[in-house]
Tab-separated table of C-alpha atoms and ligand atoms in Angstrom:
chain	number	residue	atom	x	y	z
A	2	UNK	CA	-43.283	-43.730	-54.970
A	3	UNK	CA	-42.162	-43.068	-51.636
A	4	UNK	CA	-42.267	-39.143	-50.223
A	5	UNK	CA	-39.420	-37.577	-49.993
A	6	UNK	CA	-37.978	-35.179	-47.440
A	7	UNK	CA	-34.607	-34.684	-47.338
A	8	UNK	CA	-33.597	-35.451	-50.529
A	9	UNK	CA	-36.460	-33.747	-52.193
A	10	UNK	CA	-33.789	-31.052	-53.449
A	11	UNK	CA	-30.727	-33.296	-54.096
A	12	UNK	CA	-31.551	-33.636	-58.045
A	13	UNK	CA	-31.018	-29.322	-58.347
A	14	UNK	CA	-27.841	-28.530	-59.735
A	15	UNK	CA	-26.242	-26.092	-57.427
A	16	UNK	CA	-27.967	-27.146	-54.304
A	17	UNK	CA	-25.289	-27.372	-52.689
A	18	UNK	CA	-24.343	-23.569	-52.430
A	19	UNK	CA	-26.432	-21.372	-50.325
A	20	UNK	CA	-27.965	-19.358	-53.236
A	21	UNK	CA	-29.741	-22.253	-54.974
A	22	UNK	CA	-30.223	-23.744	-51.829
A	23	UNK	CA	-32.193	-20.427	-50.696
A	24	UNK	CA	-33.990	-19.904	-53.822
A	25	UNK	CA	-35.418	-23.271	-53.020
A	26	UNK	CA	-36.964	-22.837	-49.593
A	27	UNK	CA	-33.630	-23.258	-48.187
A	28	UNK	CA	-33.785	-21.303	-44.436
A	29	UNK	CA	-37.090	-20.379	-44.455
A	30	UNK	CA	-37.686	-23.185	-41.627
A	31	UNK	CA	-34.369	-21.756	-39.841
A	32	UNK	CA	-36.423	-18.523	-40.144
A	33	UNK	CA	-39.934	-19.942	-39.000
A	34	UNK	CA	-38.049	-21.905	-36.217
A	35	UNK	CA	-36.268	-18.701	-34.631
A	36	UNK	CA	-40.001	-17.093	-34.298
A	37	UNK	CA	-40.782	-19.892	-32.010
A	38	UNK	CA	-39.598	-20.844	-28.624
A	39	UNK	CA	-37.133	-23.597	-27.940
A	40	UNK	CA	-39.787	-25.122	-26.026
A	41	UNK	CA	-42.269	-25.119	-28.709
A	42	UNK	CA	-39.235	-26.966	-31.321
A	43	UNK	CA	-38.672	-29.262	-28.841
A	44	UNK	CA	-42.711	-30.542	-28.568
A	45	UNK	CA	-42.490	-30.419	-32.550
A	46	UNK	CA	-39.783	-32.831	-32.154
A	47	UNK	CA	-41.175	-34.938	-29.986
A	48	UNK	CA	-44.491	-34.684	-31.655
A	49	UNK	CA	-42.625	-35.932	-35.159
A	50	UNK	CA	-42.131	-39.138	-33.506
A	51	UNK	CA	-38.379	-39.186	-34.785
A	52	UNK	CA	-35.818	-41.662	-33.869
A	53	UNK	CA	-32.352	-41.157	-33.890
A	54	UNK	CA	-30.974	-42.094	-37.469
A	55	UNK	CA	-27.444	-43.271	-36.140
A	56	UNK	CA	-28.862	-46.800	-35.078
A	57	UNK	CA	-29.953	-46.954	-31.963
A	58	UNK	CA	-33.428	-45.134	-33.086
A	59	UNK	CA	-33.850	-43.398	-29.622
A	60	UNK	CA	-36.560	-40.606	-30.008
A	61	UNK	CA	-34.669	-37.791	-30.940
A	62	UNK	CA	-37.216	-35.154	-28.711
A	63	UNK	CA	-36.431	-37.909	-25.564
A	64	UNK	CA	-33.360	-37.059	-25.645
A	65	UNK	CA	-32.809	-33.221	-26.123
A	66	UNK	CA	-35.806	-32.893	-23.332
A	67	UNK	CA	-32.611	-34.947	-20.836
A	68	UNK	CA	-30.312	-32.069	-21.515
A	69	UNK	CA	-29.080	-30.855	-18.215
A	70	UNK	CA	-30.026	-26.712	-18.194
A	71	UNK	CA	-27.577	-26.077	-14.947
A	72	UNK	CA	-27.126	-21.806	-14.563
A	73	UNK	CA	-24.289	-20.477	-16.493
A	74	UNK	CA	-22.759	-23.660	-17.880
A	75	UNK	CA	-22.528	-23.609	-21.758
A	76	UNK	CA	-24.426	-26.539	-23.782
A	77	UNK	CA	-23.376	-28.160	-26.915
A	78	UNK	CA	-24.487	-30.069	-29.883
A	79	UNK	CA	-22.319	-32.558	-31.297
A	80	UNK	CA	-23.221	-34.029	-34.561
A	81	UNK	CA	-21.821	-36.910	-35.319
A	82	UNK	CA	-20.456	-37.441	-38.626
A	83	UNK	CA	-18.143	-40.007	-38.638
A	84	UNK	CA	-20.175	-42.518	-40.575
A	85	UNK	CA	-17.674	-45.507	-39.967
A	86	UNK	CA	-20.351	-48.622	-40.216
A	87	UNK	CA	-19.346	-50.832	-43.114
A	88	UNK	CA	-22.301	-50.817	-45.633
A	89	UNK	CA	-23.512	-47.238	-44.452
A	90	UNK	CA	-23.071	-44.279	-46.517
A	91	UNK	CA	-26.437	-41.831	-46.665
A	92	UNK	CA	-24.334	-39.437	-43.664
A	93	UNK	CA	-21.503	-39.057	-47.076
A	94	UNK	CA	-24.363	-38.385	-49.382
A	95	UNK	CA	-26.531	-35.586	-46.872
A	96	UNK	CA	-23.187	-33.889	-46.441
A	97	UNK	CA	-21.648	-34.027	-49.810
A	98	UNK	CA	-24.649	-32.996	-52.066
A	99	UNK	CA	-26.536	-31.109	-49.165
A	100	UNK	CA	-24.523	-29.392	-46.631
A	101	UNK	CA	-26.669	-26.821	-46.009
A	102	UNK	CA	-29.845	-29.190	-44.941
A	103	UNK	CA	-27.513	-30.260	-42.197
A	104	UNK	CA	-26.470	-26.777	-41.315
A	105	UNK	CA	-29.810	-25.116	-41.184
A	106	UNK	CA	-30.801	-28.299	-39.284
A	107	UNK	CA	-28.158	-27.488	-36.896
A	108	UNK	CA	-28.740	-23.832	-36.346
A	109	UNK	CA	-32.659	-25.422	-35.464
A	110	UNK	CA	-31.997	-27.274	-33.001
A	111	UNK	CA	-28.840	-25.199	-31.478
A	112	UNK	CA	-31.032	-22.858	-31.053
A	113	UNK	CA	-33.787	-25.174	-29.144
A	114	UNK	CA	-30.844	-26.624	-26.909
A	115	UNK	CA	-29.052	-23.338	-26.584
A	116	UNK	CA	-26.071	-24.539	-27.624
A	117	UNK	CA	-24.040	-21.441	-29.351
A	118	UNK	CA	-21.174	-23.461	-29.684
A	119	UNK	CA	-21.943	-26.701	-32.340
A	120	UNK	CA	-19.794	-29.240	-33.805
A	121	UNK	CA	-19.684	-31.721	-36.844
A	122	UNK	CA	-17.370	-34.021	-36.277
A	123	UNK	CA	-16.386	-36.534	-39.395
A	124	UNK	CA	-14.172	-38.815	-39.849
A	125	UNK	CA	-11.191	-38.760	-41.020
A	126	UNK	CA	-11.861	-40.822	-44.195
A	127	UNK	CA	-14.319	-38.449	-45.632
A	128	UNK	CA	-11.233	-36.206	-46.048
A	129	UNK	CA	-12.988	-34.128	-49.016
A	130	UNK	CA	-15.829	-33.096	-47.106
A	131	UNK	CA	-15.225	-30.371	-43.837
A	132	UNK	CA	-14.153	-28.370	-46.956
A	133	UNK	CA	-17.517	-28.536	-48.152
A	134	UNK	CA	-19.146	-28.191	-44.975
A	135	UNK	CA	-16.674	-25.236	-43.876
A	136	UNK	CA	-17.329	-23.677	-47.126
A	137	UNK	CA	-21.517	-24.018	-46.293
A	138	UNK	CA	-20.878	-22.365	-42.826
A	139	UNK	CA	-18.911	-19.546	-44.478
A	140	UNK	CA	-22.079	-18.822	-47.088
A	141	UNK	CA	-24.019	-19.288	-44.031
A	142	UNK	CA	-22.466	-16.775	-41.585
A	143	UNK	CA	-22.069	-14.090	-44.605
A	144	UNK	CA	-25.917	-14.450	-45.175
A	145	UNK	CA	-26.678	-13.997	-41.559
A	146	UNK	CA	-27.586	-17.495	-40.691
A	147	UNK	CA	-24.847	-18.158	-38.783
A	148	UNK	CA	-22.337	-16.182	-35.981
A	149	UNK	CA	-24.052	-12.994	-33.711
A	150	UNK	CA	-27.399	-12.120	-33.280
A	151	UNK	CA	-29.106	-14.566	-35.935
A	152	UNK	CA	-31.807	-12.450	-37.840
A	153	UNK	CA	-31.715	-9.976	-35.323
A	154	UNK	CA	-32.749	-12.606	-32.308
A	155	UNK	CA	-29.850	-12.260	-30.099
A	156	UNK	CA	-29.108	-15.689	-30.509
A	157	UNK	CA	-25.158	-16.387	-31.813
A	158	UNK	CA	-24.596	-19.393	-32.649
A	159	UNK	CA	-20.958	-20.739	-34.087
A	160	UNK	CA	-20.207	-24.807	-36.233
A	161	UNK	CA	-16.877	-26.015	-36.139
A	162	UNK	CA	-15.733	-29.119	-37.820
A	163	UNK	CA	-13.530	-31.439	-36.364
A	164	UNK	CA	-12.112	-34.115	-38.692
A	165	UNK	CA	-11.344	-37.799	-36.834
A	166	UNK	CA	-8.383	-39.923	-36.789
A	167	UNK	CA	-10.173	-42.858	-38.872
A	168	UNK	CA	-11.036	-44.918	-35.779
A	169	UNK	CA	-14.340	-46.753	-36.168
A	170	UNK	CA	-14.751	-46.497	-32.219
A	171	UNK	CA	-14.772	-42.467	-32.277
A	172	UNK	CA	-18.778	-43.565	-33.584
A	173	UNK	CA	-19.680	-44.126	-30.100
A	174	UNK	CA	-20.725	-41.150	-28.361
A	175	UNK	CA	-19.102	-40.763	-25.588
A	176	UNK	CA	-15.667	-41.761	-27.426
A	177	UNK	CA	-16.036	-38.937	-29.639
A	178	UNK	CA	-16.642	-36.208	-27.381
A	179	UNK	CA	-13.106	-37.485	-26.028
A	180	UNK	CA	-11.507	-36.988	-29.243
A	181	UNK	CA	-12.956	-33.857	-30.060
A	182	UNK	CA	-11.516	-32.996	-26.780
A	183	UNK	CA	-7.947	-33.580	-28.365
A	184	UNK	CA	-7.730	-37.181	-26.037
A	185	UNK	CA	-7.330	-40.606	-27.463
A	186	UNK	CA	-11.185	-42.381	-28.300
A	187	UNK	CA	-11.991	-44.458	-25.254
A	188	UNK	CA	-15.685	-44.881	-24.703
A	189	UNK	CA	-16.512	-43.756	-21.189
A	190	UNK	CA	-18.753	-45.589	-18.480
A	191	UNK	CA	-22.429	-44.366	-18.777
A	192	UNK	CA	-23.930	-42.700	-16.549
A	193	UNK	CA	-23.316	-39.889	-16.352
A	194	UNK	CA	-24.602	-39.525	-20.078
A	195	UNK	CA	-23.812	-36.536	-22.251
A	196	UNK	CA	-26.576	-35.219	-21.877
A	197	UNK	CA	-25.351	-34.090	-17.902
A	198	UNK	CA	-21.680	-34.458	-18.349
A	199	UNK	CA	-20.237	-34.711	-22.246
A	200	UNK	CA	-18.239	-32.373	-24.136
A	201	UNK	CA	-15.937	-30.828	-21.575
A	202	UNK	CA	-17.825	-32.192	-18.411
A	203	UNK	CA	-20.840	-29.686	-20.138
A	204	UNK	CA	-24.349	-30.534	-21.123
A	205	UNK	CA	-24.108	-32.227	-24.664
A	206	UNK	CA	-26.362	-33.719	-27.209
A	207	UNK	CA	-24.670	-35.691	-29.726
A	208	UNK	CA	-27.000	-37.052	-32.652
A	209	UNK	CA	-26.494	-38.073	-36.233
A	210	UNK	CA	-26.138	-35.761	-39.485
A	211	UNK	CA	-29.464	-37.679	-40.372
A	212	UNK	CA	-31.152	-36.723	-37.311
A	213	UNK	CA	-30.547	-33.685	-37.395
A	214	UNK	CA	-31.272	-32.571	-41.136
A	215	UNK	CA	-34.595	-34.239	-40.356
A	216	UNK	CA	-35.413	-31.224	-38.068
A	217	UNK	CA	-35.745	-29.168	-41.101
A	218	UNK	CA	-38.936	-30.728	-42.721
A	219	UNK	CA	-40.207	-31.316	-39.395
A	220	UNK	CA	-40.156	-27.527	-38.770
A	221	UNK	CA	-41.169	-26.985	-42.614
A	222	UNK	CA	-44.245	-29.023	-41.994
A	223	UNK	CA	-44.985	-29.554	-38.244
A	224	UNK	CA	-44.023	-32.256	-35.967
A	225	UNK	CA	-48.005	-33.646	-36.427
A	226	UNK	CA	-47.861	-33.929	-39.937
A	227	UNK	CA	-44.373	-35.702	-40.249
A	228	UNK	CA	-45.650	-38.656	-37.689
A	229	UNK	CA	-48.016	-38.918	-40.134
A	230	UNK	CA	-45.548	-40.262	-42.753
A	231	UNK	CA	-44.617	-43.587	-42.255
A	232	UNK	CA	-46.130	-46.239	-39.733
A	233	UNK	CA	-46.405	-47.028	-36.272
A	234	UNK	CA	-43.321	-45.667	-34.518
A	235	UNK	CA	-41.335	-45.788	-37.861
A	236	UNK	CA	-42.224	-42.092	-38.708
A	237	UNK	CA	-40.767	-40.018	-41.103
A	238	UNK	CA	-38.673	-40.690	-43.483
A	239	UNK	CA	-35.074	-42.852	-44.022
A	240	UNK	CA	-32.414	-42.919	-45.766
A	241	UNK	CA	-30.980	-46.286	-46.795
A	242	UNK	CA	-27.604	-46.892	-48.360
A	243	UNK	CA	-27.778	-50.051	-50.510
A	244	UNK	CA	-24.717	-52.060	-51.879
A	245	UNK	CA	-23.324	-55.770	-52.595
A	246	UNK	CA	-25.095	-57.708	-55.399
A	247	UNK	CA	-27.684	-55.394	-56.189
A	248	UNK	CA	-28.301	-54.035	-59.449
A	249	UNK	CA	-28.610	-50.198	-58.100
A	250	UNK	CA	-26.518	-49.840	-55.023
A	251	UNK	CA	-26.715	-45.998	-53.716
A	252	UNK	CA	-28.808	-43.781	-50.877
A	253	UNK	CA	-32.411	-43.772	-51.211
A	254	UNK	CA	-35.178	-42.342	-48.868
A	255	UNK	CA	-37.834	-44.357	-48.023
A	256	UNK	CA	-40.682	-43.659	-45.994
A	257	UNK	CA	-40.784	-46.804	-44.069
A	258	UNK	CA	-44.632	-48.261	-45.425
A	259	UNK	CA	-42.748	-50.641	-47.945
A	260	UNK	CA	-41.651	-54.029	-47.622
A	261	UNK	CA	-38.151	-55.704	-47.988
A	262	UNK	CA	-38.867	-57.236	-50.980
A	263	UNK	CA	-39.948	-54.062	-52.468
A	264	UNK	CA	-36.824	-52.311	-51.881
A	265	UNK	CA	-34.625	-54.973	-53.007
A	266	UNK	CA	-36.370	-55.759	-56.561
A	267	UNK	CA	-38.013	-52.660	-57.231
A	268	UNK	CA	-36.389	-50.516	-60.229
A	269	UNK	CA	-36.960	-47.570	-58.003
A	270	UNK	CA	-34.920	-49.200	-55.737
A	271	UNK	CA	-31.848	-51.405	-55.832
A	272	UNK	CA	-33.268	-53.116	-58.913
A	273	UNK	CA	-33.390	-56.881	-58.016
A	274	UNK	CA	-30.115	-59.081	-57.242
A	275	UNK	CA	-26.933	-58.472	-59.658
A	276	UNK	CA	-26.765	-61.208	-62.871
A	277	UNK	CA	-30.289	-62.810	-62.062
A	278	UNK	CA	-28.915	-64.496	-59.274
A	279	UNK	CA	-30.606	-65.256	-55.927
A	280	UNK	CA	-30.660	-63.373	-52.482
A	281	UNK	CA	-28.954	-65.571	-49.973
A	282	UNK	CA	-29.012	-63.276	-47.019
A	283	UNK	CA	-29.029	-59.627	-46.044
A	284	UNK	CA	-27.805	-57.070	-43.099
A	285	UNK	CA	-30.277	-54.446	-43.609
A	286	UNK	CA	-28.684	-51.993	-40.860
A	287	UNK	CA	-25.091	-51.850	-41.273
A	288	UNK	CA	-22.336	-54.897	-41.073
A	289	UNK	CA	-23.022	-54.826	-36.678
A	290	UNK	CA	-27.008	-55.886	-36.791
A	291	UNK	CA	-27.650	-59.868	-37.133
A	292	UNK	CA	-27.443	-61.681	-40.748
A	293	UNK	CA	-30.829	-62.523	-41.634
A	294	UNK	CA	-31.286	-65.251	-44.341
A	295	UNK	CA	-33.388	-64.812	-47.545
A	296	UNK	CA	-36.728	-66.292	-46.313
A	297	UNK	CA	-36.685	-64.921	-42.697
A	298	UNK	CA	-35.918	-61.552	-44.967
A	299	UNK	CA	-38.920	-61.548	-47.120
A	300	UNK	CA	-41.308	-62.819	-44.552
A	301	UNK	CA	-41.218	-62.834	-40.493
A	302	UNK	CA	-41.900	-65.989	-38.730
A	303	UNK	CA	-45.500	-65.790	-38.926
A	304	UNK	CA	-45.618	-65.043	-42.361
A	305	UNK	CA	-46.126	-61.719	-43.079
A	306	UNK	CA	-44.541	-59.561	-45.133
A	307	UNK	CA	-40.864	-57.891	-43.801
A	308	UNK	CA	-41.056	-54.391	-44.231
A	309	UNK	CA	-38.496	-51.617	-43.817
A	310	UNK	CA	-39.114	-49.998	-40.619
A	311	UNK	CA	-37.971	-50.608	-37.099
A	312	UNK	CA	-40.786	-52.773	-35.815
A	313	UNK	CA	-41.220	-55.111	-38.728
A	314	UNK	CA	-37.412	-55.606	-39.288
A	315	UNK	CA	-36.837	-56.650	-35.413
A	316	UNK	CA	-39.513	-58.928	-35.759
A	317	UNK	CA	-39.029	-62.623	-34.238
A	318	UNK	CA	-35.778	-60.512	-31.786
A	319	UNK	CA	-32.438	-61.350	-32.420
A	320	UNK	CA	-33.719	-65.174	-33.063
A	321	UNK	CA	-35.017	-64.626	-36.567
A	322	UNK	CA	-35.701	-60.937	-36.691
A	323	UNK	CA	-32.794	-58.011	-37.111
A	324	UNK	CA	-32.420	-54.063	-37.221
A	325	UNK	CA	-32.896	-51.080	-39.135
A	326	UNK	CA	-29.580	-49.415	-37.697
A	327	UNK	CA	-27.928	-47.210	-39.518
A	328	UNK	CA	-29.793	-47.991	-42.387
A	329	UNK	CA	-26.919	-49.855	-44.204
A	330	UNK	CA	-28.537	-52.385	-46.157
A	331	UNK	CA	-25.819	-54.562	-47.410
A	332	UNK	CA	-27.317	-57.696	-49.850
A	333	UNK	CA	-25.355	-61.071	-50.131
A	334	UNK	CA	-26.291	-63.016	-53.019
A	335	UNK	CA	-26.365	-66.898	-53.721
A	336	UNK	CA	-22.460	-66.864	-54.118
A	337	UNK	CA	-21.292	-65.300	-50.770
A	338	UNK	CA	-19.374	-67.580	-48.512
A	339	UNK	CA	-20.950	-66.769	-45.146
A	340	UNK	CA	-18.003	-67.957	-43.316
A	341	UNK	CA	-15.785	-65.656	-45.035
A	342	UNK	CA	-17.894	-62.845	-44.992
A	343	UNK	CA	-17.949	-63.288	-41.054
A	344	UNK	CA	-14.583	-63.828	-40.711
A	345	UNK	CA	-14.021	-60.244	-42.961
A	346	UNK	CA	-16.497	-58.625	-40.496
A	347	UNK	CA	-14.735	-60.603	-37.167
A	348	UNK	CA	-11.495	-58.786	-38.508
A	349	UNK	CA	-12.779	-55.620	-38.437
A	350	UNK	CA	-14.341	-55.130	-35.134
A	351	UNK	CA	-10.961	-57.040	-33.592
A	352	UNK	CA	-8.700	-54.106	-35.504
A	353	UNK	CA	-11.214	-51.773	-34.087
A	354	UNK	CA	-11.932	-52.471	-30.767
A	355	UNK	CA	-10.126	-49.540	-28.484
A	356	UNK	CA	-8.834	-52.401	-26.006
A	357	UNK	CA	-10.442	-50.711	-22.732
A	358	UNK	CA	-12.366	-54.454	-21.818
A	359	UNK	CA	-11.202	-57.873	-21.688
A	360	UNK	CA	-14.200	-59.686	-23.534
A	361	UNK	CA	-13.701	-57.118	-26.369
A	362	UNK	CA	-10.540	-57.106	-26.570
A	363	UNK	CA	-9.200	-60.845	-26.586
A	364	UNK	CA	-12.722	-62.261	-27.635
A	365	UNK	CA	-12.853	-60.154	-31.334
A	366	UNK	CA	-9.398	-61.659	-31.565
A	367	UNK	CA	-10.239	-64.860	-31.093
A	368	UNK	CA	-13.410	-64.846	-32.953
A	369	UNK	CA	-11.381	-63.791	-35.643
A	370	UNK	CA	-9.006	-66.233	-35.241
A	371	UNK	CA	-11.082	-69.290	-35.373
A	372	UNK	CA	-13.211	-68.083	-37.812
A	373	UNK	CA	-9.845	-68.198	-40.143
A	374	UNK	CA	-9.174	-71.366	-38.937
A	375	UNK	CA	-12.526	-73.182	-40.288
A	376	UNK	CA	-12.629	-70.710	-43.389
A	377	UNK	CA	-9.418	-71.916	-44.057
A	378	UNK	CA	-10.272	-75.744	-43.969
A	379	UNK	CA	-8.978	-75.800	-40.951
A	380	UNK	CA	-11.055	-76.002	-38.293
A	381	UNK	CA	-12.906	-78.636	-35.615
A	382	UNK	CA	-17.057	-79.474	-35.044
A	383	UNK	CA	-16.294	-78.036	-31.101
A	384	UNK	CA	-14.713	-74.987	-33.077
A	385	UNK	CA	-18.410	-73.611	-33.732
A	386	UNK	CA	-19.532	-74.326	-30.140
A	387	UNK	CA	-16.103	-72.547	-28.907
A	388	UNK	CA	-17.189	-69.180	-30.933
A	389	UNK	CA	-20.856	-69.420	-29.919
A	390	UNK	CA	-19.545	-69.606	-26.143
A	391	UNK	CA	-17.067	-66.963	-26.641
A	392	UNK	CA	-19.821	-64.181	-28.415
A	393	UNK	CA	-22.238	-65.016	-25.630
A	394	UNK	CA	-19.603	-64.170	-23.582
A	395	UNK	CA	-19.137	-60.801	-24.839
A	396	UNK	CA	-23.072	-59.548	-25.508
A	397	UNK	CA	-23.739	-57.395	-22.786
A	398	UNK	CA	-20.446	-57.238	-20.930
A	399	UNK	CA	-18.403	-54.482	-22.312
A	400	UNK	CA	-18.144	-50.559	-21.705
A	401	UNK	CA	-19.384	-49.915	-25.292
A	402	UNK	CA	-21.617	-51.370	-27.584
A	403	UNK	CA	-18.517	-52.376	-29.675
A	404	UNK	CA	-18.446	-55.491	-27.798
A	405	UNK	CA	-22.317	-56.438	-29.100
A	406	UNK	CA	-21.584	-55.465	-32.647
A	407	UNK	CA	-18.751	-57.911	-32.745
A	408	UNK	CA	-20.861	-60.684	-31.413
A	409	UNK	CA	-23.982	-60.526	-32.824
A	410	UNK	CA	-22.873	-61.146	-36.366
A	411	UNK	CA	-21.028	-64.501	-35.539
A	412	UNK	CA	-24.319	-65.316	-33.465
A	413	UNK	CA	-26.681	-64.606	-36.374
A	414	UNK	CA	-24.263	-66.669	-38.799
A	415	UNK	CA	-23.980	-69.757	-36.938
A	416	UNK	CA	-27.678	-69.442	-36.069
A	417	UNK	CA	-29.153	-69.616	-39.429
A	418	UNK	CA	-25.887	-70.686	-41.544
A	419	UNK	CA	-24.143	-73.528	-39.369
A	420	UNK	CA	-24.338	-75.856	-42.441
A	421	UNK	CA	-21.938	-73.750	-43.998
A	422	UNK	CA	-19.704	-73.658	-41.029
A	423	UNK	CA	-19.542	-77.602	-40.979
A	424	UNK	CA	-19.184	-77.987	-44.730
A	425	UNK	CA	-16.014	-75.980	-44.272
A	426	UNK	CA	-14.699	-78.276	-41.528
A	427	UNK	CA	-15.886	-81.691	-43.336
A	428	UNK	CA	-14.340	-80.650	-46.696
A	429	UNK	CA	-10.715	-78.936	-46.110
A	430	UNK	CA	-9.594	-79.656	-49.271
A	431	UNK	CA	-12.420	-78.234	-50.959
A	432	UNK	CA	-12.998	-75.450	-48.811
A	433	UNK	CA	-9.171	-74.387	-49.640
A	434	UNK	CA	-10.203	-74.202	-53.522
A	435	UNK	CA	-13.941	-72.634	-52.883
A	436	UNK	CA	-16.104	-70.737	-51.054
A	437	UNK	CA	-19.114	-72.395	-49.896
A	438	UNK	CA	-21.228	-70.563	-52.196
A	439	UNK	CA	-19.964	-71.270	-55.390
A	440	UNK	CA	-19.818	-74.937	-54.557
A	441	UNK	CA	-23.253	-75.164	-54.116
A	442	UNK	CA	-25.251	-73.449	-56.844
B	514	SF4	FE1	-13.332	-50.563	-26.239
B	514	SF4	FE2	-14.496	-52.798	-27.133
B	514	SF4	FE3	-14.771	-52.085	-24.617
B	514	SF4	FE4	-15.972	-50.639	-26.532
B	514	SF4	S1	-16.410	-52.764	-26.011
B	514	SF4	S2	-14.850	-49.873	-24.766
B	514	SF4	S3	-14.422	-50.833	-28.163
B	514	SF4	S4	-12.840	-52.658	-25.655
């Protein structure tokens, strides 16, 4: 049974208003934390060991100790909500059935950046929940938790949330600090980072809803004792939205000690594959981290056991190995046509590249296109060698990480499934009728 952290509370009816949330230890870290010194949350932070929970998995106390502290310029924090990553969905849950874990979380570690000015921005699809979270910052501010002079510190601190425009790209960082600045969501060349020049040209740290309700047990039980959870430099807790053939799709914390195989046949878990069929192939981190195939899942290269933290998951790089991510663990089983599902995910990140650089722009397209072509029946042997040359060509050379999360997907699929990429081409006919998983099991 796996400890949990954040979503220790989440079974209490009424958890989400502040008076059950209260009555159940809700604030009293907000209140410990305001005793301290920003400089003493920050070494808890960094002491915790915790990585951002958006996908990249930067340490989260790295970060907030780059925050540029120039004489009378105001500082922000930015969380981002706009959980856009097909296959993720634990930001929805946090928000939804906990608002005020992310709140008190935010009044934390506003307080240890000095930002009295904090945002949530969502996106625009989760169009039920800013009236959740606005309704959680009203209980809070009425309570005292929130607005001037927090429990009598002097410290004022105001949220604000800012719904998006449903544009995947407003994700990246440094495109949604241009939105919430009312402009269209172009990523911006980095440096200078946020963390010198973001939200209005002013000090900003922008980290996930995750991250940041995180800071809350952290404070709760000290920094030490949370890097004790977990293994290696996978500490702490995560939360892991599961779906596609699984028998329990849904968000589940984990504290990163179990394996793969665990998680995906466990009944505490997702509860094996859907119909007794068999795992094919997984994306354990959200649709832009590489495919990995069933045995390369279960095992790494040198035959250990997979398990569901950072380290092990990367294992073997981008060659047989893949990535936590966002934690959007997305299971494919013995019927999925890889070729299609590629092509589905090549669509995407073509509709939703912004259109700022050429290899992003033109090579999702084509990527896309192609990928139709041979899904279609359509397609030629140099076909496969055309989208391998064209994904190489955009890894690494584009403004945003957009670019990579477009091409490592059609990488990882020709890599480990290129005989399903030639059956299509050798068998039009068929492949018109089919997918290639139902005509082979
Ligand atoms: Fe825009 Fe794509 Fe370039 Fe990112 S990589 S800035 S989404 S064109």
């Amino acid at each position: 049974m796996s400890k949990k952290l954040l979503l220790k509370n989440a079974h209490i009816e009424g958890i989400r208003y502040f008076e059950t949330y209260r009555k159940n230890g809700g604030y009293e870290a907000a209140e410990k934390a305001l005793k301290m010194t920003p400089d003493e949350i920050l070494e808890e932070v960094k002491a915790s060991g915790l990585r951002g929970r958006g996908g990249a998995g930067f340490p989260t106390g790295m970060k907030w100790s780059f925050l540029a502290k120039p004489e009378g310029v105001p500082r922000h924090l930015v969380v981002n909500a706009d959980e856009s990553e097909p296959g993720t969905f634990k930001d929805r849950y946090l928000m939804e059935f906990l608002p005020h874990l992310l709140i008190e979380g935010m009044l934390i570690s506003s307080y240890c950046l000095g930002s009295n000015v904090s945002y949530i921005y969502i996106r625009g699809e989760y169009s039920w929940i800013p009236d959740i979270l606005e309704e959680a910052i009203e209980e809070a501010k009425a309570a005292g938790f929130l607005g001037k002079n927090i429990l009598g510190t002097g410290f004022d601190c105001e949220i604000y949330v800012q719904r998006g425009g449903g544009a995947y790209i407003c994700g990246e960082e440094t495109a949604l600090l241009e939105s919430l600045e009312g402009k269209r969501g172009n990523p911006r060349l980095k440096p200078p980072f946020p963390a010198v020049k973001g939200l209005w040209e002013r000090p900003t740290v922008v980290n996930n809803v995750e991250s940041i309700a995180a800071v809350v047990p952290i404070i709760e039980i000290t920094g030490a004792e949370y890097a004790k959870i977990g293994v290696g430099r996978s500490t702490g807790t995560k939360l892991i939205s599961a779906c596609g053939n699984i028998n329990k799709p849904g968000v589940y914390e984990i504290d990163m000690t179990i394996t793969v195989e665990e998680f995906i046949y466990s009944e505490e878990y997702c509860g094996g594959i859907k119909d007794g069929k068999r795992l094919k192939a997984c994306i354990p981190g959200g649709s832009s981290v590489p495919i990995v195939p069933a045995n390369l899942l279960l095992k790494t290269v040198n035959g250990e056991p997979r398990y569901m933290n950072y380290e092990s998951l990367a294992d073997g790089g981008f060659a047989t190995g893949t990535m936590m991510g966002s934690g959007g663990f997305i299971v494919l089983d013995e019927d999925q046509c890889i070729v299609e599902h590629t092509m589905t995910l090549a669509r995407f990140y073509n509709h939703e590249s912004c259109g700022q650089c050429t290899p992003c722009r033109e090579g999702t397209g084509w990527m896309y296109k192609i990928l139709k072509k041979i899904e279609k029946g359509e397609g030629k042997m140099e076909d496969i060698d055309l989208l391998w040359d064209i994904q190489r060509k955009i890894e690494g050379n584009t403004i945003c990480p957009l670019g990579d999360a477009a091409a490592w997907p059609v990488a990882a699929a020709i890599r480990h499934f290129r005989d399903e990429f030639e059956w299509h081409i050798k068998n039009p006919e068929l492949s018109q009728k089919q997918n290639y998983g139902l005509a082979h099991y």
